[in-house]
PDB file of C-alpha atoms in Angstrom:
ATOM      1  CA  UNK A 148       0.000   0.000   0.000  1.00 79.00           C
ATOM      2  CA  UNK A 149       0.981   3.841  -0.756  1.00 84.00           C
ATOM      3  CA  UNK A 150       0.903   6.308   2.008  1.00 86.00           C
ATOM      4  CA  UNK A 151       1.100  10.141   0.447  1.00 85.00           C
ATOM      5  CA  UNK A 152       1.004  12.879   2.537  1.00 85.00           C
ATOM      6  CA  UNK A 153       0.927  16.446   1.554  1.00 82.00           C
ATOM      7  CA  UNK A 154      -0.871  19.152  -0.615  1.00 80.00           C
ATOM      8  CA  UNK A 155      -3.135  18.214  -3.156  1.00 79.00           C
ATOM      9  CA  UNK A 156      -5.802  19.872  -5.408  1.00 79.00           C
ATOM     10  CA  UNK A 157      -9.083  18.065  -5.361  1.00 85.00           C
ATOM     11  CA  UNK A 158      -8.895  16.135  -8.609  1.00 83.00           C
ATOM     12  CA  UNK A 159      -5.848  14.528  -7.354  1.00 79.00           C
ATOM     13  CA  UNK A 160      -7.358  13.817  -3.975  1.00 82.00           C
ATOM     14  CA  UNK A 161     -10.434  12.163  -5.976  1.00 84.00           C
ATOM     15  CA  UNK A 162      -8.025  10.146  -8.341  1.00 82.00           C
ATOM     16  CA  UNK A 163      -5.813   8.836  -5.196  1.00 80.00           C
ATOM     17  CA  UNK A 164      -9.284   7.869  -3.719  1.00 82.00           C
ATOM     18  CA  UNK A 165     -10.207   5.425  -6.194  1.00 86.00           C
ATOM     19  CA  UNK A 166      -7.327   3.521  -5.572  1.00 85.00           C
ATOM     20  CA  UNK A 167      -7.349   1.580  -2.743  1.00 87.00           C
ATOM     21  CA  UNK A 168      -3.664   0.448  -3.033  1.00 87.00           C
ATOM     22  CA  UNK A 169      -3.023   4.485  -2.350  1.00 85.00           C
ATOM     23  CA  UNK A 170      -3.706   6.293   1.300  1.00 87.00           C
ATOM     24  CA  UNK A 171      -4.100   9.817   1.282  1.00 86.00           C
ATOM     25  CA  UNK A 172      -3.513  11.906   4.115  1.00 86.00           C
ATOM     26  CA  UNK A 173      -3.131  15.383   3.295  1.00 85.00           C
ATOM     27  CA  UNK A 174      -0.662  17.559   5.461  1.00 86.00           C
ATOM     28  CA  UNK A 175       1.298  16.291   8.436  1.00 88.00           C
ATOM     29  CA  UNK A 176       3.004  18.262  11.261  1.00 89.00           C
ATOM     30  CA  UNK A 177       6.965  17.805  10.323  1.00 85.00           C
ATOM     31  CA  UNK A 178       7.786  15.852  13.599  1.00 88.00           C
ATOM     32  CA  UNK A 179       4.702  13.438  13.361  1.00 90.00           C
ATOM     33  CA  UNK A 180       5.888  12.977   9.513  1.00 88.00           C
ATOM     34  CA  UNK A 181       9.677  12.238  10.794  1.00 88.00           C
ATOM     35  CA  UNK A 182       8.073   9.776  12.837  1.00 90.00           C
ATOM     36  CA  UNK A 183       6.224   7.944  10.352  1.00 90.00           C
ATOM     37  CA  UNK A 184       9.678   7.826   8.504  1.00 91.00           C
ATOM     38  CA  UNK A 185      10.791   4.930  10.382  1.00 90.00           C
ATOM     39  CA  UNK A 186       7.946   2.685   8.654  1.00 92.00           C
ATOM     40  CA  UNK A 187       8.149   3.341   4.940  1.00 93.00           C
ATOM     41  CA  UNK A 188      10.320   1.662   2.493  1.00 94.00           C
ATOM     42  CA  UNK A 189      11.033   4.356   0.312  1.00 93.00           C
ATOM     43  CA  UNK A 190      10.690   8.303   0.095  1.00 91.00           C
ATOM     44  CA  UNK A 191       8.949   9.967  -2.612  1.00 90.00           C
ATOM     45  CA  UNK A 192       9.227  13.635  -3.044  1.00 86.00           C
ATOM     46  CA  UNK A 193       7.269  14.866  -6.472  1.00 81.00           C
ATOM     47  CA  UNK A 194       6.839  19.011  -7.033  1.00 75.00           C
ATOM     48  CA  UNK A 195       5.526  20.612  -9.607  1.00 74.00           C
ATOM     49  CA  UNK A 196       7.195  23.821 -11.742  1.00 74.00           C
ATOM     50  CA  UNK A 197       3.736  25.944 -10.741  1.00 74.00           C
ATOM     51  CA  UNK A 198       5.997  28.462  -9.085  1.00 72.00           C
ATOM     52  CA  UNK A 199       9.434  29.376  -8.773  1.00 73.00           C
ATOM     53  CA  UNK A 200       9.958  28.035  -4.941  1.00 69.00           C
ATOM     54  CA  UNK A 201       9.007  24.732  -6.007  1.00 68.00           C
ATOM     55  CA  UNK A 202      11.276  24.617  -9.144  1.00 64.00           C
ATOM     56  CA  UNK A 203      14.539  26.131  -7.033  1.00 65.00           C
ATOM     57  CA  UNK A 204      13.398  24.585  -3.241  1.00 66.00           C
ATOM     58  CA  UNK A 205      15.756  22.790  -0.624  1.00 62.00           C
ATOM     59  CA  UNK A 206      14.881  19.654  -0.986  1.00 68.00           C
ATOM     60  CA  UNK A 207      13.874  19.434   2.384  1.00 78.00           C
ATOM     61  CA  UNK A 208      11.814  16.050   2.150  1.00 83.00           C
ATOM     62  CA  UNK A 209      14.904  14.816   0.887  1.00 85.00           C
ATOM     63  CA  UNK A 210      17.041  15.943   3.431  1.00 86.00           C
ATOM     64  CA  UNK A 211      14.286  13.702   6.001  1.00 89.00           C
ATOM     65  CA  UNK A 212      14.299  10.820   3.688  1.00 91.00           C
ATOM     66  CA  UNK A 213      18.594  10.885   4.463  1.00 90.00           C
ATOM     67  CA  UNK A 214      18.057  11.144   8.012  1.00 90.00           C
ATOM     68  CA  UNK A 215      15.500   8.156   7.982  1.00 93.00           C
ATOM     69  CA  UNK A 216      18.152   6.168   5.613  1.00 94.00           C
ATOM     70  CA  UNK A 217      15.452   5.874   2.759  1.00 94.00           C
ATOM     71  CA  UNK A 218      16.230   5.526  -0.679  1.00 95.00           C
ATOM     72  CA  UNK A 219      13.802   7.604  -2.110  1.00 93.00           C
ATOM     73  CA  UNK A 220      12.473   9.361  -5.799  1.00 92.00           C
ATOM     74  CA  UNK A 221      12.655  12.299  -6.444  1.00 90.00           C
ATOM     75  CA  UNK A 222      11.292  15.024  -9.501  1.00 89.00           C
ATOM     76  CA  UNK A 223      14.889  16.491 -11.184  1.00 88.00           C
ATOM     77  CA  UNK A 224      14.644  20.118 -10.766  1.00 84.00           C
ATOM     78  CA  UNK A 225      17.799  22.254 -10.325  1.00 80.00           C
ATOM     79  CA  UNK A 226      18.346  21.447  -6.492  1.00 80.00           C
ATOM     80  CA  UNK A 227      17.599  17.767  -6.372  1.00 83.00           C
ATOM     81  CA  UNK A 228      19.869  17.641  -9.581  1.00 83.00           C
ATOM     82  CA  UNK A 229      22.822  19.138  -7.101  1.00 81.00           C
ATOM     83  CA  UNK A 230      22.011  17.118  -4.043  1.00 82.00           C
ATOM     84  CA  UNK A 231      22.610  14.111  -6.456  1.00 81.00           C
ATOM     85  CA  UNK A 232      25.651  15.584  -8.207  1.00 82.00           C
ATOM     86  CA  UNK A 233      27.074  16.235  -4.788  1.00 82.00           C
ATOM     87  CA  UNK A 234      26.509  12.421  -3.443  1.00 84.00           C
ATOM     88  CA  UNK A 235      26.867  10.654  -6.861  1.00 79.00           C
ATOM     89  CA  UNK A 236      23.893   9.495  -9.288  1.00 71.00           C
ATOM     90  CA  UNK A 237      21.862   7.033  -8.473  1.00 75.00           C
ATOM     91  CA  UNK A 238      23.565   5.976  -5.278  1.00 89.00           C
ATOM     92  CA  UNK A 239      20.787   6.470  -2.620  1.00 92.00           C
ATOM     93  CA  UNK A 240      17.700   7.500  -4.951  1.00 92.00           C
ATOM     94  CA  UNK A 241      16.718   7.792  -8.766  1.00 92.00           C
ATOM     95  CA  UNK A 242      15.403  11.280  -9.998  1.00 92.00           C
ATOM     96  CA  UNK A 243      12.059  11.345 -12.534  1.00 91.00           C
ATOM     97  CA  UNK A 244      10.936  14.544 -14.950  1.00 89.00           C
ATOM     98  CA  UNK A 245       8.232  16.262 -13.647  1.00 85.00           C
ATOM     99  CA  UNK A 246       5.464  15.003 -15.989  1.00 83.00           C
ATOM    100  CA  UNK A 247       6.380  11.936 -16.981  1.00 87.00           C
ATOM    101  CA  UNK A 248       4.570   9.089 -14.950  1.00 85.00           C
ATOM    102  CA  UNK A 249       6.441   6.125 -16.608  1.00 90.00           C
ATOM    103  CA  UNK A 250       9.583   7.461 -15.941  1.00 91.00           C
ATOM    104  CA  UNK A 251       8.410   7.570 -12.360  1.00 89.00           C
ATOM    105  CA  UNK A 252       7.197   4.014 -12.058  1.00 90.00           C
ATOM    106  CA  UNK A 253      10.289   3.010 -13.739  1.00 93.00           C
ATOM    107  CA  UNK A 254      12.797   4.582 -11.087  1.00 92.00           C
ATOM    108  CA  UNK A 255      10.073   3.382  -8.025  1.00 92.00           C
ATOM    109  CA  UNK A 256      10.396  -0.100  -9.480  1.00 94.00           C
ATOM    110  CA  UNK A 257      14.719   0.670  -9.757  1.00 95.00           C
ATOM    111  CA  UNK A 258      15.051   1.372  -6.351  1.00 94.00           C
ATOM    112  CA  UNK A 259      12.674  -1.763  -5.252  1.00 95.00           C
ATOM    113  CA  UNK A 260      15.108  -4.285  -7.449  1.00 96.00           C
ATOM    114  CA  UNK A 261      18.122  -2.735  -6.485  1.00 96.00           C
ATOM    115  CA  UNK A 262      17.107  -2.068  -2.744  1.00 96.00           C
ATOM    116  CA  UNK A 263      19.883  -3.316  -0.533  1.00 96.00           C
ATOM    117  CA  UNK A 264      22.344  -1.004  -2.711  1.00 95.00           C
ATOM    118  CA  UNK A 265      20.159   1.948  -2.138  1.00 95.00           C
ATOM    119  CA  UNK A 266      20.100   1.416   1.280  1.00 95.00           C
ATOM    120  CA  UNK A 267      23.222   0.561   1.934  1.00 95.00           C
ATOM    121  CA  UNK A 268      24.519   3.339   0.140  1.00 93.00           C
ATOM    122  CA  UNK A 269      22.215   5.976   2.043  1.00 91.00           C
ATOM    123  CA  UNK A 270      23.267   4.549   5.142  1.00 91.00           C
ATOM    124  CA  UNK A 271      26.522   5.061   5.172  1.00 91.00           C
ATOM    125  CA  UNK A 272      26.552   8.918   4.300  1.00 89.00           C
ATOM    126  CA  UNK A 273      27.248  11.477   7.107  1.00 86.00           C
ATOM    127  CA  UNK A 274      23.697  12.895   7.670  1.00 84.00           C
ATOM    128  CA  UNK A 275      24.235  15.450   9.813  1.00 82.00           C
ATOM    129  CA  UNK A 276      25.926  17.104   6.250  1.00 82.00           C
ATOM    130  CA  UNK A 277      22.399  17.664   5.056  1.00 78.00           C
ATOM    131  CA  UNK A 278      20.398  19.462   7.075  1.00 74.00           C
ATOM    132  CA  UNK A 279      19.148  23.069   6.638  1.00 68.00           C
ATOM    133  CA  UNK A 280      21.937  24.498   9.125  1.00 74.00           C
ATOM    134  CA  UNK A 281      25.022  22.738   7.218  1.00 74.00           C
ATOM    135  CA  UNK A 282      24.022  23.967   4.022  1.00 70.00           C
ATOM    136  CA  UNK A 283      22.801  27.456   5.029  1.00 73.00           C
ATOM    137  CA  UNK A 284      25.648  28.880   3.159  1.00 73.00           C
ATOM    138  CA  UNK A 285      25.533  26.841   0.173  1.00 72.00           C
ATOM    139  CA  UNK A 286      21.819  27.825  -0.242  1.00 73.00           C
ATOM    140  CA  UNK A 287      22.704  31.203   0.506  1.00 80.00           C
ATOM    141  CA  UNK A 288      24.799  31.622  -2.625  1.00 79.00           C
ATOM    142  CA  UNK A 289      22.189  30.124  -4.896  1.00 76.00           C
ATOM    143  CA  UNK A 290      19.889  32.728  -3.508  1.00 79.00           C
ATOM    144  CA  UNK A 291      22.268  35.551  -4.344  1.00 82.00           C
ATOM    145  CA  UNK A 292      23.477  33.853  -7.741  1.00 81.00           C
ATOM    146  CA  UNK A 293      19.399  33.780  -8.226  1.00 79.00           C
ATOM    147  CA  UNK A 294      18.752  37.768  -7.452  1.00 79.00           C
ATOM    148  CA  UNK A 295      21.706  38.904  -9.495  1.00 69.00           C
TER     149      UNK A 295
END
């Protein structure tokens, strides 16, 4: 079974519903998300370009799918794209394009065949390196690369 958790429109809340393989549950509180973490078998983290913060975010979710040693899937906009440049592709997650459902299933379905590699690759990186306060200044100079 899927667990999602988040912000949806209500067409995509009425599609998940007709699934019964999918649970939605709309927005969490962070720490009562963090400690679902523990459960899941794999993060999934999917934005959409409808604004400019969601096309140049932290990846955040991704940063709690680390500390939770999660492989996890992620959309490939400009951040995720460094976070995996910076660790090495494909080593603890697989990234998707934004519209392109197959692609999706394909790297969900990649990280469930390869999933002891995934997860022992995750869990051997140093997470305290990705949290908000350890990259404060590298986000800081995308900001002011961003405004210039």
């Amino acid at each position: 079974k899927i667990a999602l958790f988040g912000e949806a429109d209500e067409k995509t809340i009425a599609t998940f519903s007709q699934n019964k393989n999918i649970e939605f549950f709309g927005y969490l509180q962070p720490a009562f998300f963090e400690s679902l973490l523990s459960h899941a078998y794999l993060g999934f983290s999917h934005y959409t370009s409808v604004n400019l913060n969601n096309h140049y975010c932290a990846p955040v979710k991704l940063y709690d799918y680390i500390h939770a040693q999660l492989p996890f899937v992620s959309v490939d906009f400009d951040f995720q794209k460094q976070l995996f440049d910076e660790i090495g592709p494909n080593e603890i997650g697989t990234l998707f394009s934004e519209n392109d459902t197959q692609s999706c299933l394909e790297n969900i379905e990649k990280i469930d065949d390869n999933y002891t590699y995934y997860k022992s690759n995750i869990s051997k990186l140093d997470v305290a390196k990705f949290s908000f306060e350890s990259q404060h200044e590298h986000i800081k100079k995308i900001v002011e690369g961003l405004l210039l």
